[in-house]
Amino acid sequence: MEHVTSNFSQKLGHDGLGAVYKGKLEDGEVIAVKRFDERLRKLEEQFERVVNLMKLRHKNIVRLTGYCYEPTKVPVPDDKNPELYIWWDVIENLLCYEFLPNGSLDMILNDKSCELDWQTRHKIIHGICEGLHHLHVECQDAPLVHEGFKPANVLLDNGMVPKLADFCTSMAVTPR
């Protein structure tokens, strides 16, 4: 993934779980790669739950295209002697998503030079509602609640079609 992301050099953003980088596959497809923060890399259960979201298919939900679960070693300074390093085995967890070039709804709303016409606003609101409806009602296994829903987690494609993103804190809800 270092090759795909040019050594994680093109950072797109960061949230409480990790950073997102722009990458390019060998076939030319541009993707977004989420790299979890080091403190979260051992949360394999969380990672497995997110990977299950690869099954989600809807025009208003960001498509998770792949993942990387790779053992690696990282140097950690020794507490007693900061000049010494201990090599720790860690798991590198990366998620690969479709790349959405227009960024987040949050960025659009805060950009004073970007004025959305009413038709585009309606299209965005309608798409968000359709995506949430799919999560809450149409998911086959169990309804999902997007606990991190906010404008920063609504991404826009070339045609300003909104797609819900960042399901790392979503949870399945058992119907009563």
PDB file of C-alpha atoms in Angstrom:
ATOM      1  CA  MET A   1       0.000   0.000   0.000  1.00  0.00           C
ATOM      2  CA  GLU A   2       2.998   2.289   0.389  1.00  0.00           C
ATOM      3  CA  HIS A   3       3.448   2.151  -3.389  1.00  0.00           C
ATOM      4  CA  VAL A   4      -0.262   2.803  -4.042  1.00  0.00           C
ATOM      5  CA  THR A   5      -0.285   5.845  -1.732  1.00  0.00           C
ATOM      6  CA  SER A   6       3.186   7.169  -2.702  1.00  0.00           C
ATOM      7  CA  ASN A   7       4.386   6.332   0.805  1.00  0.00           C
ATOM      8  CA  PHE A   8       1.261   7.866   2.399  1.00  0.00           C
ATOM      9  CA  SER A   9       2.215  11.309   1.091  1.00  0.00           C
ATOM     10  CA  GLN A  10      -1.149  12.703  -0.118  1.00  0.00           C
ATOM     11  CA  LYS A  11      -3.194  13.126   3.038  1.00  0.00           C
ATOM     12  CA  LEU A  12      -6.862  13.904   2.399  1.00  0.00           C
ATOM     13  CA  GLY A  13      -8.025  14.182   5.994  1.00  0.00           C
ATOM     14  CA  HIS A  14      -8.009  12.754   9.503  1.00  0.00           C
ATOM     15  CA  ASP A  15     -10.626  11.738  12.031  1.00  0.00           C
ATOM     16  CA  GLY A  16     -10.586  10.181  15.491  1.00  0.00           C
ATOM     17  CA  LEU A  17      -9.663   6.762  14.120  1.00  0.00           C
ATOM     18  CA  GLY A  18      -6.984   7.534  11.565  1.00  0.00           C
ATOM     19  CA  ALA A  19      -5.868   9.365   8.455  1.00  0.00           C
ATOM     20  CA  VAL A  20      -7.130   9.052   4.883  1.00  0.00           C
ATOM     21  CA  TYR A  21      -4.718   9.173   1.949  1.00  0.00           C
ATOM     22  CA  LYS A  22      -5.154   9.385  -1.802  1.00  0.00           C
ATOM     23  CA  GLY A  23      -3.871   6.387  -3.723  1.00  0.00           C
ATOM     24  CA  LYS A  24      -3.678   5.131  -7.281  1.00  0.00           C
ATOM     25  CA  LEU A  25      -3.959   1.480  -8.275  1.00  0.00           C
ATOM     26  CA  GLU A  26      -1.941  -0.050 -11.121  1.00  0.00           C
ATOM     27  CA  ASP A  27      -4.993   0.087 -13.404  1.00  0.00           C
ATOM     28  CA  GLY A  28      -5.204   3.864 -12.839  1.00  0.00           C
ATOM     29  CA  GLU A  29      -8.193   3.819 -10.470  1.00  0.00           C
ATOM     30  CA  VAL A  30      -7.895   6.507  -7.800  1.00  0.00           C
ATOM     31  CA  ILE A  31      -8.859   5.356  -4.300  1.00  0.00           C
ATOM     32  CA  ALA A  32      -8.925   6.665  -0.734  1.00  0.00           C
ATOM     33  CA  VAL A  33      -6.989   4.622   1.842  1.00  0.00           C
ATOM     34  CA  LYS A  34      -7.841   4.858   5.545  1.00  0.00           C
ATOM     35  CA  ARG A  35      -4.895   4.073   7.815  1.00  0.00           C
ATOM     36  CA  PHE A  36      -5.922   3.481  11.401  1.00  0.00           C
ATOM     37  CA  ASP A  37      -3.977   5.198  14.170  1.00  0.00           C
ATOM     38  CA  GLU A  38      -1.385   3.024  15.862  1.00  0.00           C
ATOM     39  CA  ARG A  39      -3.364   2.841  19.102  1.00  0.00           C
ATOM     40  CA  LEU A  40      -6.315   1.317  17.216  1.00  0.00           C
ATOM     41  CA  ARG A  41      -4.442  -1.231  15.138  1.00  0.00           C
ATOM     42  CA  LYS A  42      -4.994  -3.994  17.673  1.00  0.00           C
ATOM     43  CA  LEU A  43      -8.746  -3.574  17.625  1.00  0.00           C
ATOM     44  CA  GLU A  44      -9.195  -6.475  15.225  1.00  0.00           C
ATOM     45  CA  GLU A  45     -12.854  -6.886  16.167  1.00  0.00           C
ATOM     46  CA  GLN A  46     -13.529  -3.301  15.107  1.00  0.00           C
ATOM     47  CA  PHE A  47     -11.659  -3.852  11.856  1.00  0.00           C
ATOM     48  CA  GLU A  48     -13.540  -7.074  11.094  1.00  0.00           C
ATOM     49  CA  ARG A  49     -16.837  -5.266  11.678  1.00  0.00           C
ATOM     50  CA  VAL A  50     -15.878  -2.578   9.195  1.00  0.00           C
ATOM     51  CA  VAL A  51     -14.808  -5.158   6.627  1.00  0.00           C
ATOM     52  CA  ASN A  52     -18.308  -6.674   6.879  1.00  0.00           C
ATOM     53  CA  LEU A  53     -19.542  -3.345   5.544  1.00  0.00           C
ATOM     54  CA  MET A  54     -18.021  -4.307   2.179  1.00  0.00           C
ATOM     55  CA  LYS A  55     -21.347  -6.045   1.558  1.00  0.00           C
ATOM     56  CA  LEU A  56     -23.164  -2.693   1.490  1.00  0.00           C
ATOM     57  CA  ARG A  57     -24.111  -1.666  -2.027  1.00  0.00           C
ATOM     58  CA  HIS A  58     -26.057   1.539  -2.547  1.00  0.00           C
ATOM     59  CA  LYS A  59     -25.567   4.585  -4.757  1.00  0.00           C
ATOM     60  CA  ASN A  60     -25.469   6.859  -1.683  1.00  0.00           C
ATOM     61  CA  ILE A  61     -22.990   4.847   0.379  1.00  0.00           C
ATOM     62  CA  VAL A  62     -19.233   5.026  -0.176  1.00  0.00           C
ATOM     63  CA  ARG A  63     -18.047   1.749  -1.661  1.00  0.00           C
ATOM     64  CA  LEU A  64     -15.435  -0.114   0.365  1.00  0.00           C
ATOM     65  CA  THR A  65     -13.303  -1.724  -2.343  1.00  0.00           C
ATOM     66  CA  GLY A  66     -10.754  -3.627  -0.292  1.00  0.00           C
ATOM     67  CA  TYR A  67      -8.650  -3.868   2.802  1.00  0.00           C
ATOM     68  CA  CYS A  68      -5.140  -4.699   3.940  1.00  0.00           C
ATOM     69  CA  TYR A  69      -4.434  -6.657   7.109  1.00  0.00           C
ATOM     70  CA  GLU A  70      -0.676  -6.823   7.300  1.00  0.00           C
ATOM     71  CA  PRO A  71       1.674  -7.777  10.141  1.00  0.00           C
ATOM     72  CA  THR A  72       4.585  -5.357  10.423  1.00  0.00           C
ATOM     73  CA  LYS A  73       7.237  -4.307  12.931  1.00  0.00           C
ATOM     74  CA  VAL A  74       7.562  -0.823  14.389  1.00  0.00           C
ATOM     75  CA  PRO A  75      10.338   0.626  16.544  1.00  0.00           C
ATOM     76  CA  VAL A  76       9.249   1.751  20.012  1.00  0.00           C
ATOM     77  CA  PRO A  77      11.633   3.656  22.341  1.00  0.00           C
ATOM     78  CA  ASP A  78      12.628   1.764  25.482  1.00  0.00           C
ATOM     79  CA  ASP A  79      11.226   3.410  28.652  1.00  0.00           C
ATOM     80  CA  LYS A  80      14.494   3.025  30.561  1.00  0.00           C
ATOM     81  CA  ASN A  81      16.845   3.976  27.753  1.00  0.00           C
ATOM     82  CA  PRO A  82      15.304   6.309  25.120  1.00  0.00           C
ATOM     83  CA  GLU A  83      18.266   5.705  22.797  1.00  0.00           C
ATOM     84  CA  LEU A  84      17.299   2.026  22.511  1.00  0.00           C
ATOM     85  CA  TYR A  85      14.392   0.804  20.447  1.00  0.00           C
ATOM     86  CA  ILE A  86      12.356  -2.340  20.819  1.00  0.00           C
ATOM     87  CA  TRP A  87      10.705  -3.790  17.708  1.00  0.00           C
ATOM     88  CA  TRP A  88       7.021  -4.496  18.268  1.00  0.00           C
ATOM     89  CA  ASP A  89       4.841  -6.666  16.085  1.00  0.00           C
ATOM     90  CA  VAL A  90       1.741  -4.743  15.055  1.00  0.00           C
ATOM     91  CA  ILE A  91      -1.002  -5.271  12.531  1.00  0.00           C
ATOM     92  CA  GLU A  92      -1.391  -2.589   9.875  1.00  0.00           C
ATOM     93  CA  ASN A  93      -5.109  -2.183   9.136  1.00  0.00           C
ATOM     94  CA  LEU A  94      -5.971  -0.277   5.981  1.00  0.00           C
ATOM     95  CA  LEU A  95      -9.325   0.194   4.277  1.00  0.00           C
ATOM     96  CA  CYS A  96      -9.627   1.129   0.597  1.00  0.00           C
ATOM     97  CA  TYR A  97     -12.597   3.177  -0.604  1.00  0.00           C
ATOM     98  CA  GLU A  98     -13.723   4.678  -3.864  1.00  0.00           C
ATOM     99  CA  PHE A  99     -12.274   8.175  -4.232  1.00  0.00           C
ATOM    100  CA  LEU A 100     -14.785  11.039  -4.270  1.00  0.00           C
ATOM    101  CA  PRO A 101     -13.127  14.136  -5.758  1.00  0.00           C
ATOM    102  CA  ASN A 102     -15.514  16.834  -4.509  1.00  0.00           C
ATOM    103  CA  GLY A 103     -14.632  16.202  -0.873  1.00  0.00           C
ATOM    104  CA  SER A 104     -17.047  16.447   2.017  1.00  0.00           C
ATOM    105  CA  LEU A 105     -20.314  18.301   2.381  1.00  0.00           C
ATOM    106  CA  ASP A 106     -18.702  20.029   5.352  1.00  0.00           C
ATOM    107  CA  MET A 107     -16.011  21.510   3.084  1.00  0.00           C
ATOM    108  CA  ILE A 108     -18.610  22.658   0.554  1.00  0.00           C
ATOM    109  CA  LEU A 109     -20.799  24.287   3.224  1.00  0.00           C
ATOM    110  CA  ASN A 110     -17.835  26.140   4.740  1.00  0.00           C
ATOM    111  CA  ASP A 111     -16.494  27.351   1.389  1.00  0.00           C
ATOM    112  CA  LYS A 112     -17.914  30.864   0.954  1.00  0.00           C
ATOM    113  CA  SER A 113     -17.047  30.864  -2.760  1.00  0.00           C
ATOM    114  CA  CYS A 114     -19.061  27.702  -3.425  1.00  0.00           C
ATOM    115  CA  GLU A 115     -22.729  28.440  -3.896  1.00  0.00           C
ATOM    116  CA  LEU A 116     -25.037  25.475  -4.376  1.00  0.00           C
ATOM    117  CA  ASP A 117     -28.179  26.035  -6.408  1.00  0.00           C
ATOM    118  CA  TRP A 118     -31.474  24.760  -5.006  1.00  0.00           C
ATOM    119  CA  GLN A 119     -31.594  21.794  -7.375  1.00  0.00           C
ATOM    120  CA  THR A 120     -28.163  20.595  -6.188  1.00  0.00           C
ATOM    121  CA  ARG A 121     -29.106  21.156  -2.546  1.00  0.00           C
ATOM    122  CA  HIS A 122     -32.261  19.089  -3.021  1.00  0.00           C
ATOM    123  CA  LYS A 123     -30.275  16.363  -4.791  1.00  0.00           C
ATOM    124  CA  ILE A 124     -27.801  16.194  -1.876  1.00  0.00           C
ATOM    125  CA  ILE A 125     -30.514  16.126   0.801  1.00  0.00           C
ATOM    126  CA  HIS A 126     -32.499  13.492  -1.102  1.00  0.00           C
ATOM    127  CA  GLY A 127     -29.390  11.328  -1.564  1.00  0.00           C
ATOM    128  CA  ILE A 128     -28.503  11.536   2.121  1.00  0.00           C
ATOM    129  CA  CYS A 129     -32.041  10.459   3.029  1.00  0.00           C
ATOM    130  CA  GLU A 130     -31.876   7.533   0.597  1.00  0.00           C
ATOM    131  CA  GLY A 131     -28.538   6.403   2.038  1.00  0.00           C
ATOM    132  CA  LEU A 132     -29.812   6.594   5.618  1.00  0.00           C
ATOM    133  CA  HIS A 133     -33.016   4.781   4.641  1.00  0.00           C
ATOM    134  CA  HIS A 134     -30.944   1.990   3.136  1.00  0.00           C
ATOM    135  CA  LEU A 135     -28.910   1.653   6.338  1.00  0.00           C
ATOM    136  CA  HIS A 136     -31.897   1.837   8.681  1.00  0.00           C
ATOM    137  CA  VAL A 137     -34.454  -0.198   6.728  1.00  0.00           C
ATOM    138  CA  GLU A 138     -33.045  -2.075   3.759  1.00  0.00           C
ATOM    139  CA  CYS A 139     -29.912  -3.729   5.197  1.00  0.00           C
ATOM    140  CA  GLN A 140     -30.428  -7.477   4.939  1.00  0.00           C
ATOM    141  CA  ASP A 141     -28.698  -8.708   8.104  1.00  0.00           C
ATOM    142  CA  ALA A 142     -29.684  -5.978  10.548  1.00  0.00           C
ATOM    143  CA  PRO A 143     -30.377  -2.248  10.365  1.00  0.00           C
ATOM    144  CA  LEU A 144     -27.298  -0.074  10.838  1.00  0.00           C
ATOM    145  CA  VAL A 145     -27.147   3.182  12.766  1.00  0.00           C
ATOM    146  CA  HIS A 146     -24.452   5.559  11.507  1.00  0.00           C
ATOM    147  CA  GLU A 147     -23.257   6.943  14.835  1.00  0.00           C
ATOM    148  CA  GLY A 148     -20.810   9.333  13.183  1.00  0.00           C
ATOM    149  CA  PHE A 149     -23.295  11.026  10.866  1.00  0.00           C
ATOM    150  CA  LYS A 150     -22.254  14.629  10.181  1.00  0.00           C
ATOM    151  CA  PRO A 151     -21.518  16.785   7.110  1.00  0.00           C
ATOM    152  CA  ALA A 152     -17.836  15.772   7.205  1.00  0.00           C
ATOM    153  CA  ASN A 153     -18.930  12.153   6.631  1.00  0.00           C
ATOM    154  CA  VAL A 154     -21.000  12.938   3.548  1.00  0.00           C
ATOM    155  CA  LEU A 155     -18.726  12.824   0.496  1.00  0.00           C
ATOM    156  CA  LEU A 156     -19.599  14.084  -2.985  1.00  0.00           C
ATOM    157  CA  ASP A 157     -18.717  12.528  -6.327  1.00  0.00           C
ATOM    158  CA  ASN A 158     -18.128  14.318  -9.654  1.00  0.00           C
ATOM    159  CA  GLY A 159     -21.877  14.750 -10.173  1.00  0.00           C
ATOM    160  CA  MET A 160     -22.420  16.046  -6.615  1.00  0.00           C
ATOM    161  CA  VAL A 161     -24.103  12.759  -5.657  1.00  0.00           C
ATOM    162  CA  PRO A 162     -23.747  12.403  -1.863  1.00  0.00           C
ATOM    163  CA  LYS A 163     -22.347   9.223  -0.353  1.00  0.00           C
ATOM    164  CA  LEU A 164     -22.348   8.395   3.348  1.00  0.00           C
ATOM    165  CA  ALA A 165     -18.894   7.513   4.655  1.00  0.00           C
ATOM    166  CA  ASP A 166     -16.956   6.536   7.774  1.00  0.00           C
ATOM    167  CA  PHE A 167     -18.925   3.641   9.207  1.00  0.00           C
ATOM    168  CA  CYS A 168     -16.266   2.768  11.770  1.00  0.00           C
ATOM    169  CA  THR A 169     -18.608   3.670  14.606  1.00  0.00           C
ATOM    170  CA  SER A 170     -21.768   2.213  13.067  1.00  0.00           C
ATOM    171  CA  MET A 171     -23.574  -0.492  14.926  1.00  0.00           C
ATOM    172  CA  ALA A 172     -26.123  -3.077  13.993  1.00  0.00           C
ATOM    173  CA  VAL A 173     -29.476  -2.713  15.703  1.00  0.00           C
ATOM    174  CA  THR A 174     -31.584  -5.714  16.555  1.00  0.00           C
ATOM    175  CA  PRO A 175     -35.224  -5.021  15.715  1.00  0.00           C
ATOM    176  CA  ARG A 176     -37.687  -5.348  18.594  1.00  0.00           C
TER     177      ARG A 176
END
